[in-house]
Coordinates of C-alpha atoms and ligand atoms in Angstrom, one line a residue:
M17 CA -24.6 -2.4 -8.9
D18 CA -26.6 -0.6 -6.3
Y19 CA -23.9 1.0 -4.2
W20 CA -26.1 2.7 -1.6
P21 CA -26.3 -0.3 0.8
T22 CA -22.5 -0.5 0.8
L23 CA -22.1 3.2 1.5
Y24 CA -24.6 2.8 4.3
V25 CA -22.5 -0.1 5.8
F26 CA -19.4 2.1 5.6
V27 CA -20.9 5.1 7.3
L28 CA -22.4 3.0 10.1
A29 CA -19.3 0.9 10.6
T30 CA -17.2 4.1 10.9
F31 CA -19.5 5.5 13.6
I32 CA -19.5 2.2 15.5
G33 CA -15.7 2.1 15.2
M34 CA -15.3 5.7 16.5
G35 CA -17.7 5.1 19.4
I36 CA -15.9 1.9 20.5
I37 CA -12.3 3.0 20.0
R38 CA -12.9 6.1 22.1
R39 CA -13.8 3.9 25.0
V40 CA -10.8 1.6 24.8
S41 CA -8.8 1.9 27.9
R42 CA -5.5 3.8 27.6
L43 CA -3.8 0.9 29.2
L44 CA -4.7 -1.2 26.2
H45 CA -3.6 1.0 23.3
T46 CA -0.7 -1.2 22.3
P47 CA -2.7 -4.4 22.1
L48 CA -5.4 -2.4 20.3
M49 CA -2.8 -1.3 17.7
S50 CA -1.8 -4.9 17.2
L51 CA -5.5 -6.0 17.0
T52 CA -6.4 -3.5 14.4
N53 CA -3.2 -4.3 12.6
A54 CA -4.5 -7.9 12.4
I55 CA -7.9 -6.7 11.3
S56 CA -6.4 -4.8 8.5
A57 CA -5.1 -8.1 7.2
I58 CA -8.7 -8.6 6.1
A59 CA -7.4 -7.6 2.7
V60 CA -6.6 -11.3 2.4
V61 CA -10.3 -11.9 1.7
G62 CA -10.0 -9.8 -1.5
S63 CA -6.8 -11.6 -2.4
I64 CA -8.4 -15.1 -2.0
L65 CA -11.3 -14.1 -4.2
L66 CA -9.0 -12.7 -6.8
T67 CA -6.3 -15.3 -6.9
G68 CA -8.5 -18.4 -6.4
G69 CA -11.5 -17.1 -8.3
D70 CA -12.7 -18.6 -11.5
Y71 CA -12.0 -15.4 -13.4
P72 CA -13.1 -14.0 -15.8
T73 CA -15.9 -16.4 -16.7
R74 CA -17.6 -15.6 -13.4
I75 CA -17.6 -12.2 -11.7
R76 CA -17.3 -12.7 -7.9
V77 CA -20.6 -12.3 -6.3
M78 CA -20.9 -13.5 -2.8
G79 CA -24.5 -14.5 -3.1
D80 CA -24.7 -17.7 -1.0
A81 CA -26.7 -17.3 2.2
A82 CA -24.4 -19.4 4.3
N83 CA -21.5 -17.3 3.1
Q84 CA -23.2 -14.0 3.9
F85 CA -24.1 -15.4 7.3
G86 CA -20.5 -16.3 8.0
Y87 CA -19.5 -12.7 7.1
L88 CA -22.2 -11.3 9.3
V89 CA -20.9 -13.3 12.3
A90 CA -17.3 -12.3 11.5
S91 CA -18.4 -8.6 11.4
A92 CA -20.1 -8.9 14.7
L93 CA -17.0 -10.6 16.2
F94 CA -14.8 -7.8 15.0
I95 CA -17.0 -5.3 16.7
F96 CA -17.0 -7.3 19.9
A97 CA -13.2 -7.7 19.7
L98 CA -12.7 -4.0 19.8
H99 CA -15.4 -3.5 22.4
W100 CA -13.8 -6.0 24.7
M101 CA -10.6 -3.9 24.6
N102 CA -12.2 -1.3 26.8
A103 CA -11.1 -3.1 30.0
P104 CA -8.1 -5.2 30.9
T105 CA -10.3 -8.0 32.3
T106 CA -11.9 -8.6 28.9
A107 CA -9.0 -7.7 26.6
R108 CA -7.9 -11.3 26.1
K109 CA -11.4 -12.3 25.0
G110 CA -11.2 -9.4 22.6
V111 CA -8.1 -10.7 21.0
Y112 CA -9.5 -14.2 20.7
A113 CA -12.7 -12.8 19.1
G114 CA -10.5 -10.9 16.6
V115 CA -8.6 -14.0 15.7
A116 CA -11.8 -16.0 15.4
A117 CA -13.4 -13.4 13.1
T118 CA -10.4 -13.3 10.7
A119 CA -10.2 -17.1 10.6
L120 CA -13.9 -17.3 9.9
A121 CA -13.7 -14.7 7.2
V122 CA -10.9 -16.6 5.5
I123 CA -12.6 -19.9 5.7
V124 CA -15.9 -18.6 4.5
T125 CA -14.2 -16.9 1.5
W126 CA -12.1 -19.9 0.7
A127 CA -15.3 -22.1 0.7
E128 CA -16.9 -19.9 -2.0
P129 CA -17.7 -22.1 -5.0
S130 CA -16.1 -19.7 -7.4
V131 CA -12.7 -20.1 -5.6
I132 CA -11.1 -23.0 -7.4
H133 CA -7.4 -22.3 -7.7
H134 CA -6.4 -23.6 -4.3
Q135 CA -2.7 -24.1 -5.0
W136 CA -2.0 -20.4 -5.1
I137 CA -3.9 -19.8 -1.9
I138 CA -2.0 -22.6 -0.1
L139 CA 1.3 -21.2 -1.5
A140 CA 0.5 -17.7 -0.3
I141 CA -0.5 -18.9 3.2
I142 CA 2.8 -20.8 3.5
A143 CA 4.7 -17.7 2.4
G144 CA 2.7 -15.7 4.9
F145 CA 3.7 -18.0 7.7
V146 CA 7.3 -18.0 6.7
V147 CA 7.4 -14.2 7.0
G148 CA 4.8 -13.7 9.7
V149 CA 6.0 -16.2 12.4
P150 CA 9.6 -14.7 12.8
L151 CA 8.0 -11.2 12.6
S152 CA 5.8 -12.0 15.6
R153 CA 8.8 -12.9 17.7
V154 CA 10.5 -9.5 17.7
P155 CA 11.1 -7.9 21.1
L156 CA 8.5 -5.6 22.5
T157 CA 10.7 -2.5 21.8
A158 CA 10.6 -3.3 18.1
V159 CA 6.8 -3.5 18.0
P160 CA 6.4 -0.1 16.4
Q161 CA 8.5 -1.0 13.4
R162 CA 7.0 -4.5 13.2
T163 CA 3.6 -2.9 13.1
A164 CA 4.8 -0.6 10.3
L165 CA 6.1 -3.5 8.4
S166 CA 2.7 -5.3 8.7
H167 CA 1.0 -2.2 7.4
A168 CA 3.3 -2.2 4.4
F169 CA 2.2 -5.8 3.6
G170 CA -1.5 -4.9 4.1
G171 CA -1.0 -1.8 1.8
A172 CA 0.8 -3.9 -0.8
A173 CA -2.0 -6.5 -0.8
A174 CA -4.7 -3.9 -1.3
G175 CA -2.7 -2.2 -4.1
L176 CA -2.0 -5.4 -5.9
V177 CA -5.6 -6.7 -5.6
G178 CA -6.8 -3.3 -7.1
T179 CA -4.2 -3.5 -9.9
A180 CA -5.1 -7.0 -10.8
E181 CA -8.8 -6.2 -10.7
F182 CA -8.4 -3.2 -13.0
Y183 CA -6.5 -5.0 -15.7
L184 CA -8.7 -8.1 -15.5
R185 CA -11.9 -6.2 -15.8
L186 CA -10.4 -4.1 -18.6
S187 CA -9.8 -7.3 -20.5
E188 CA -13.5 -8.0 -20.2
G189 CA -14.5 -4.7 -21.7
A190 CA -14.6 -1.3 -19.9
E191 CA -18.3 -1.7 -19.0
A192 CA -17.2 -4.4 -16.5
L193 CA -16.4 -1.6 -14.1
T194 CA -19.0 1.0 -13.1
R195 CA -17.9 4.5 -12.5
F196 CA -18.4 4.1 -8.7
Q197 CA -16.3 1.0 -8.7
M198 CA -13.7 2.8 -10.8
V199 CA -13.5 5.6 -8.2
A200 CA -13.2 3.0 -5.4
L201 CA -10.5 1.2 -7.3
I202 CA -8.4 4.3 -7.7
A203 CA -8.8 5.1 -4.0
E204 CA -7.8 1.5 -3.2
V205 CA -4.7 1.6 -5.3
L206 CA -3.6 5.1 -4.2
L207 CA -4.0 4.4 -0.5
G208 CA -2.7 0.8 -0.8
Y209 CA 0.6 1.7 -2.5
L210 CA 1.1 4.9 -0.5
T211 CA 0.7 2.9 2.7
F212 CA 3.2 0.3 1.3
T213 CA 6.1 2.7 0.7
G214 CA 5.2 5.0 3.5
S215 CA 5.1 2.2 6.0
L216 CA 8.4 0.8 4.8
M217 CA 10.0 4.2 5.3
A218 CA 8.5 4.5 8.8
A219 CA 9.7 1.0 9.7
G220 CA 13.2 2.0 8.4
K221 CA 13.3 5.2 10.4
L222 CA 12.2 3.4 13.6
Q223 CA 14.7 0.6 13.1
E224 CA 17.3 3.4 12.5
L225 CA 18.5 1.9 9.3
K226 CA 21.6 3.6 7.9
W227 CA 20.2 4.4 4.5
V228 CA 16.9 5.9 5.8
P229 CA 17.5 9.4 7.2
Q230 CA 16.3 9.7 10.8
R231 CA 16.2 13.4 10.8
P232 CA 13.4 15.1 8.9
V233 CA 14.6 15.8 5.4
T234 CA 13.3 19.1 4.1
Y235 CA 13.8 21.1 0.9
P236 CA 12.3 24.2 -0.6
L237 CA 8.7 24.0 -1.7
Q238 CA 8.4 20.5 -0.3
N239 CA 4.7 20.6 0.5
V240 CA 4.0 22.4 -2.8
I241 CA 5.8 19.7 -4.8
N242 CA 4.0 17.0 -2.8
F243 CA 0.6 18.6 -3.5
L244 CA 1.4 19.1 -7.1
L245 CA 2.3 15.4 -7.5
F246 CA -0.8 14.4 -5.7
G247 CA -2.7 16.7 -8.0
V248 CA -1.3 15.0 -11.1
A249 CA -2.3 11.6 -9.6
I250 CA -5.9 13.0 -9.1
V251 CA -6.0 14.3 -12.7
L252 CA -4.9 11.0 -14.1
A253 CA -7.5 9.2 -11.8
I254 CA -10.3 11.4 -13.1
A255 CA -9.2 10.8 -16.7
I256 CA -9.3 7.0 -16.2
T257 CA -12.6 7.1 -14.4
V258 CA -14.2 9.1 -17.2
R259 CA -12.6 7.1 -20.1
P260 CA -11.6 3.7 -18.8
D261 CA -11.9 2.4 -22.4
A262 CA -9.4 4.9 -23.8
P263 CA -6.2 3.3 -25.3
W264 CA -4.1 5.3 -22.8
A265 CA -6.0 4.2 -19.7
P266 CA -3.8 1.2 -18.8
V267 CA -0.7 3.4 -19.0
A268 CA -2.3 6.2 -17.0
F269 CA -3.3 3.6 -14.4
G270 CA 0.4 2.6 -14.2
G271 CA 1.2 6.3 -13.7
V272 CA -1.2 6.5 -10.7
I273 CA 0.6 3.5 -9.2
V274 CA 4.1 5.0 -9.6
L275 CA 2.9 8.3 -8.2
A276 CA 1.3 6.6 -5.2
L277 CA 4.5 4.7 -4.5
L278 CA 6.5 7.9 -4.8
F279 CA 4.0 9.9 -2.7
G280 CA 4.3 7.4 0.2
I281 CA 8.1 8.0 0.4
L282 CA 7.8 11.8 0.0
L283 CA 5.2 12.0 2.7
I284 CA 7.4 10.3 5.3
I285 CA 10.7 11.9 4.4
P286 CA 10.0 15.3 6.2
I287 CA 8.7 13.6 9.3
G288 CA 11.3 12.9 12.1
G289 CA 11.7 9.5 13.8
A290 CA 10.0 11.1 16.9
D291 CA 6.7 11.3 15.1
M292 CA 6.8 7.9 13.6
P293 CA 4.4 6.2 16.1
T294 CA 1.7 8.8 15.3
V295 CA 2.4 8.3 11.6
I296 CA 2.0 4.5 12.0
A297 CA -1.4 5.1 13.5
I298 CA -2.3 7.3 10.5
L299 CA -1.0 4.6 8.1
N300 CA -3.1 2.1 9.9
S301 CA -6.1 4.3 9.1
Y302 CA -5.0 4.4 5.4
A303 CA -4.7 0.6 5.2
G304 CA -8.2 0.3 6.7
L305 CA -9.6 2.8 4.1
S306 CA -7.9 0.9 1.2
A307 CA -9.7 -2.3 2.5
V308 CA -12.9 -0.3 2.5
A309 CA -12.3 0.7 -1.1
M310 CA -11.6 -2.9 -2.0
G311 CA -14.9 -3.8 -0.4
F312 CA -16.7 -1.3 -2.7
V313 CA -15.0 -2.7 -5.8
L314 CA -15.7 -6.4 -4.8
D315 CA -19.1 -5.5 -3.3
N316 CA -18.0 -7.2 -0.1
K317 CA -19.6 -5.8 3.1
L318 CA -17.2 -7.6 5.4
L319 CA -14.2 -5.8 3.9
I320 CA -16.1 -2.5 4.3
T321 CA -17.0 -3.2 7.9
A322 CA -13.5 -4.4 9.0
G323 CA -11.8 -1.7 7.0
A324 CA -14.0 1.1 8.5
L325 CA -13.3 -0.2 12.0
D326 CA -9.6 -0.2 11.3
G327 CA -9.7 3.2 9.6
S328 CA -11.5 4.9 12.6
S329 CA -9.2 3.2 15.1
G330 CA -6.0 4.5 13.4
L331 CA -7.4 8.0 13.2
I332 CA -8.5 8.1 16.8
L333 CA -5.3 6.7 18.1
A334 CA -3.3 9.3 16.1
I335 CA -5.5 12.1 17.5
I336 CA -5.0 10.8 21.1
M337 CA -1.2 10.7 20.6
C338 CA -1.1 14.2 19.1
K339 CA -3.1 15.5 22.1
A340 CA -0.8 13.8 24.5
M341 CA 2.2 15.5 22.8
N342 CA 0.3 18.8 22.5
R343 CA 0.9 18.7 18.7
S344 CA -1.6 19.3 16.0
F345 CA -2.3 16.8 13.3
T346 CA -1.0 19.0 10.5
N347 CA 2.1 19.8 12.6
V348 CA 2.9 16.2 12.7
L349 CA 2.4 15.6 9.0
F350 CA 4.0 18.8 7.7
G351 CA 5.9 20.3 10.6
A352 CA 9.3 18.6 10.3
F353 CA 9.5 18.2 14.1
G354 CA 12.9 17.6 15.6
Q355 CA 14.7 19.4 12.8
V356 CA 16.5 22.1 14.6
Q357 CA 16.8 21.3 18.2
Q358 CA 20.1 22.6 19.4
T359 CA 20.5 22.4 23.1
Q360 CA 20.8 25.9 24.4
A361 CA 24.3 26.8 25.4
G362 CA 23.5 27.7 29.0
G363 CA 25.9 30.0 30.9
E364 CA 27.6 28.0 33.6
E365 CA 28.0 24.2 33.4
Q366 CA 25.3 22.6 35.5
V367 CA 26.2 19.6 37.7
Y368 CA 24.4 16.4 38.5
K369 CA 24.2 15.0 42.0
S370 CA 24.7 11.2 42.1
E371 CA 23.5 8.8 44.8
T372 CA 24.6 5.2 45.5
S373 CA 22.0 2.4 45.5
E374 CA 22.7 2.0 49.2
G375 CA 21.7 5.6 49.9
A376 CA 18.7 5.5 47.7
A377 CA 17.5 2.2 49.3
Q378 CA 17.6 3.9 52.7
V379 CA 15.5 6.8 51.5
L380 CA 13.1 4.5 49.8
E381 CA 12.6 2.5 53.0
Q382 CA 11.6 5.6 54.9
A383 CA 9.0 6.6 52.4
N384 CA 5.2 6.4 52.8
L385 CA 4.4 7.0 49.2
V386 CA 6.7 6.0 46.3
V387 CA 5.7 6.9 42.7
I388 CA 7.6 5.0 40.1
I389 CA 7.7 6.8 36.7
P390 CA 8.7 4.4 33.9
G391 CA 9.8 5.5 30.5
Y392 CA 11.4 4.2 27.3
G393 CA 14.6 3.3 29.2
M394 CA 12.7 0.6 31.2
A395 CA 11.7 -0.9 27.9
V396 CA 15.2 -0.8 26.5
S397 CA 16.7 -2.5 29.5
Q398 CA 13.8 -4.9 30.0
A399 CA 13.8 -3.8 33.7
Q400 CA 10.1 -4.5 34.3
H401 CA 10.7 -7.8 36.2
K402 CA 13.2 -6.1 38.5
V403 CA 10.8 -3.3 39.0
R404 CA 8.3 -5.8 40.1
E405 CA 10.8 -7.1 42.7
L406 CA 11.3 -3.6 43.9
Y407 CA 7.6 -3.1 44.1
D408 CA 7.3 -6.3 46.2
Q409 CA 10.1 -5.2 48.5
L410 CA 8.5 -1.8 49.2
K411 CA 5.0 -3.2 49.6
K412 CA 6.4 -5.7 52.1
R413 CA 7.3 -2.7 54.2
G414 CA 3.8 -1.2 54.1
I415 CA 4.9 1.5 51.6
T416 CA 2.3 2.7 49.1
V417 CA 3.7 2.2 45.6
K418 CA 2.0 3.7 42.5
F419 CA 3.1 3.8 38.9
A420 CA 2.6 7.0 37.1
I421 CA 1.7 6.3 33.5
H422 CA 2.2 9.0 30.8
P423 CA 0.2 8.4 27.7
V424 CA 3.2 8.7 25.4
A425 CA 5.9 7.2 27.7
G426 CA 7.9 4.8 25.6
R427 CA 7.5 4.5 21.9
M428 CA 3.9 3.4 21.4
P429 CA 0.7 4.2 23.2
G430 CA 0.3 2.1 26.3
H431 CA 3.9 0.8 26.0
M432 CA 4.5 1.0 29.7
N433 CA 1.3 -0.8 30.6
V434 CA 2.2 -3.8 28.4
L435 CA 5.6 -4.1 30.1
L436 CA 4.2 -3.8 33.6
A437 CA 1.4 -6.2 32.9
E438 CA 4.0 -8.7 31.7
A439 CA 5.6 -8.4 35.1
D440 CA 2.2 -9.0 36.8
I441 CA 2.0 -5.7 38.4
P442 CA -1.6 -5.1 39.4
Y443 CA -3.1 -2.7 36.9
T444 CA -5.0 -1.1 39.8
D445 CA -1.6 0.4 40.9
L446 CA -1.1 2.0 37.5
V447 CA -2.3 5.5 37.7
E448 CA -2.8 7.8 34.7
M449 CA -1.0 11.2 34.5
D450 CA -4.0 13.4 35.2
E451 CA -4.9 11.4 38.3
I452 CA -1.4 11.1 39.8
N453 CA -0.3 14.7 39.3
P454 CA -2.4 16.1 42.2
D455 CA -0.7 13.6 44.5
M456 CA 2.9 14.2 43.4
P457 CA 3.6 16.9 46.1
Q458 CA 2.7 14.2 48.7
A459 CA 5.1 11.6 47.2
D460 CA 8.1 11.0 49.3
V461 CA 10.1 9.6 46.4
A462 CA 9.6 9.9 42.6
L463 CA 11.6 7.1 41.1
V464 CA 12.2 7.9 37.4
V465 CA 13.1 4.7 35.5
G466 CA 14.4 5.6 32.1
A467 CA 11.9 8.4 31.5
N468 CA 13.0 11.7 30.2
D469 CA 10.8 13.9 28.0
V470 CA 7.6 12.9 29.9
V471 CA 9.0 14.3 33.1
N472 CA 10.7 17.4 31.6
P473 CA 9.5 20.5 33.4
A474 CA 10.4 22.6 30.4
A475 CA 7.1 21.5 28.9
R476 CA 5.4 23.6 31.6
T477 CA 7.7 26.6 31.7
D478 CA 9.9 27.1 28.7
K479 CA 8.0 28.6 25.8
T480 CA 10.9 28.1 23.4
S481 CA 11.1 24.3 24.1
P482 CA 9.9 22.0 21.3
I483 CA 7.9 20.1 23.9
Y484 CA 6.3 23.3 25.5
G485 CA 2.7 22.6 26.3
M486 CA 3.0 18.8 26.3
P487 CA 1.4 17.5 29.6
I488 CA 4.0 15.9 31.8
I489 CA 4.1 13.9 35.0
D490 CA 5.1 16.3 37.8
A491 CA 8.1 14.3 39.1
D492 CA 9.8 17.6 40.2
K493 CA 7.1 18.2 42.8
A494 CA 8.0 15.1 44.8
R495 CA 10.0 15.5 48.0
T496 CA 12.9 13.5 46.6
V497 CA 13.6 12.4 43.0
F498 CA 15.8 9.5 42.0
A499 CA 16.4 9.3 38.3
I500 CA 17.8 6.2 36.6
K501 CA 19.5 6.6 33.2
R502 CA 22.8 5.5 31.7
S503 CA 24.3 8.8 30.7
K504 CA 23.9 12.5 30.3
R505 CA 22.3 12.1 26.9
P506 CA 18.9 13.6 26.2
G507 CA 15.7 11.7 25.5
F508 CA 13.7 11.3 22.4
A509 CA 13.0 15.0 21.7
G510 CA 16.7 15.7 22.0
I511 CA 16.5 18.4 24.7
D512 CA 18.1 18.8 28.1
N513 CA 16.0 18.1 31.2
Q514 CA 16.2 20.5 34.2
L515 CA 14.7 17.9 36.4
Y516 CA 18.1 16.2 36.7
F517 CA 19.7 19.3 38.0
G518 CA 17.0 20.0 40.6
D519 CA 17.8 20.5 44.3
R520 CA 15.9 17.4 45.3
T521 CA 17.1 15.2 42.4
W522 CA 19.7 12.5 42.7
M523 CA 20.9 10.5 39.7
L524 CA 21.4 6.8 39.8
F525 CA 23.5 6.4 36.7
G526 CA 23.5 2.9 35.0
D527 CA 21.3 0.5 33.2
A528 CA 17.8 0.5 34.7
K529 CA 17.8 -3.3 35.2
S530 CA 21.1 -3.4 37.0
V531 CA 20.4 -0.3 39.1
I532 CA 17.0 -1.6 40.2
G533 CA 18.6 -5.0 40.8
E534 CA 21.1 -3.3 43.2
L535 CA 18.2 -1.5 45.0
V536 CA 16.4 -4.8 45.4
K537 CA 19.5 -6.4 46.7
Q538 CA 20.0 -3.6 49.2
L539 CA 16.4 -3.8 50.4
A540 CA 16.4 -7.7 50.5
S541 CA 19.6 -7.8 52.5
G542 CA 17.6 -5.9 55.1
S543 CA 20.0 -2.9 55.2
G544 CA 18.4 -0.6 57.8
M545 CA 15.3 -2.8 58.3
H546 CA 13.5 -1.3 61.2
Ligands
NAP29 P1 12.7 9.4 26.3 O1 12.4 10.8 26.5 O2 13.0 8.8 25.0 O3 13.8 9.1 27.4 C1 14.2 7.8 27.6 C2 15.4 7.8 28.6 O4 15.7 6.5 28.9 C3 16.6 8.4 27.9 O5 17.0 9.7 28.4 C4 17.7 7.4 28.1 O6 18.9 8.0 28.7 C5 17.1 6.4 29.1 N1 17.5 5.0 28.8 C6 17.6 4.4 27.6 N2 18.1 3.2 27.8 C7 18.2 3.0 29.1 C8 18.6 1.9 29.9 N3 19.0 0.7 29.3 N4 18.6 2.0 31.2 C9 18.3 3.2 31.8 N5 17.9 4.3 31.1 C10 17.9 4.1 29.8 O7 11.4 8.5 26.9 P2 10.1 8.9 27.6 O8 10.3 9.8 28.7 O9 9.4 7.6 27.8 O10 9.3 9.8 26.5 C11 8.8 9.2 25.3 C12 9.1 10.1 24.1 O11 8.7 9.4 23.0 C13 8.4 11.4 24.2 O12 9.2 12.4 23.6 C14 7.2 11.1 23.3 O13 6.6 12.3 22.7 C15 7.8 10.2 22.3 N6 6.7 9.5 21.6 C16 6.1 8.5 22.2 C17 5.0 7.9 21.6 C18 4.2 6.8 22.3 O14 3.2 6.4 21.7 N7 4.6 6.4 23.4 C19 4.6 8.3 20.3 C20 5.3 9.3 19.7 C21 6.4 9.9 20.3 P3 20.3 7.4 28.5 O15 20.6 7.2 27.1 O16 21.2 8.3 29.2 O17 20.3 6.0 29.3

């Protein structure tokens, strides 16, 4: 097999992916994550070929021109799908293009003459629907763990296809696999199984399952042990690549699989729940790369293109998230963040000032500029529709209302945008952190709705804080701050927030949805309407 054209496709598709993903609007990072998640399901193409293929009498070669044309159209549609995610006005079209591309890829592959065992494919599709449909119905707050679960399935599919491919080809004689394909196969299996167990662990941490430790678990020489294990896997991989016909090769291949499964778990154990969204983006990248490797093995350019787009997307999203949290990539992967975060025992007990919804409504009515800062708490209480009512009430009074969007507010990139869009709040009133911060001193009211870390001034001033250096929304610079949360508990990073004790801050304790409901009631009843 001439592998240069496939390598060419891989490199070009990666560059296209990087170029397009970088331009995707921040507002759309969550839909982008879901879209690339769906694209990584392209592994199904390999599964269809392998399960339904007339194997081993005919090695799968996608020679048919109609077939290749279908793949070409699907590849172009994938690129358009991602390109259209760069603006909210075209995003829907992007999702439809992605769905059309995957459907086309599946149909074209299934129509391959060598695919004859249809019963298995139909069974697998039914099984996919049985699992997939309920999975798609989870609430928005559970989307990160749902995404992780989907990655686990994608990884398992790639790993299983690679495993089957290896043993099937071995039964045909070792020469059925070129050295290049062998290297790709090992990469596919390593990345596939590692993504499988790693994603399961990530989903467990995010779902806060009892038997998956949330806190980073560390032990002496952890990174050394991980690297050693990885080293053993690589040595085995090289041995199999050099001597695939050796009697010990099938067993050694099994060893690589076990090590990859183990490695997925060990890689995630030392990472705290806080870093899971970033880890998911990285796992997305791995799932994409294992699809690329599958494409090399099966000589399938569609798998390579879609996998490369997926791989670059995951990588870029992870980098964006790291930047927004002021963390380095290696720090996320090996840093055991969130391990020792005792809240400092400050001298005297600080006190919160509370305000009633009546009092807060009166202040809001007098404002010219109100900046609403949503955070994870808005997602938890599903307060976005009430927030919309508040927005309407304030707009009715001629007050300028803006939403300050922090890139990592909530639990996934673009989380707040999705919620606010669901409530039909015009995206022109959503302002990104860097743009709103210069206006914060002019804001009469900063209304913090279940946000905590993303408005914590310690990030600017306290060098000892674990979030020091993370860019924040300058809520503390507004003339008045109202902060809605249920209790005195800290946010995600587990640290206190001086904003709540500030001179100009008043707490509105309670569930975001009911507190904002109260504010809306006060405003609607016309209390103090001038
Ligand atoms: P946060 O720091 O987790 O704070 C959320 C606050 O909402 C909590 O203090 C909580 O206080 C409150 N809350 C929870 N349920 C509520 C309810 N029903 N009603 C009212 N308030 C409620 O959230 P954030 O400010 O959005 O910051 C996001 C954090 O996630 C950052 O640390 C960020 O680094 C991290 N993160 C985000 C991403 C991402 O992609 N978005 C990725 C990785 C990490 P009570 O419990 O007292 O109510």
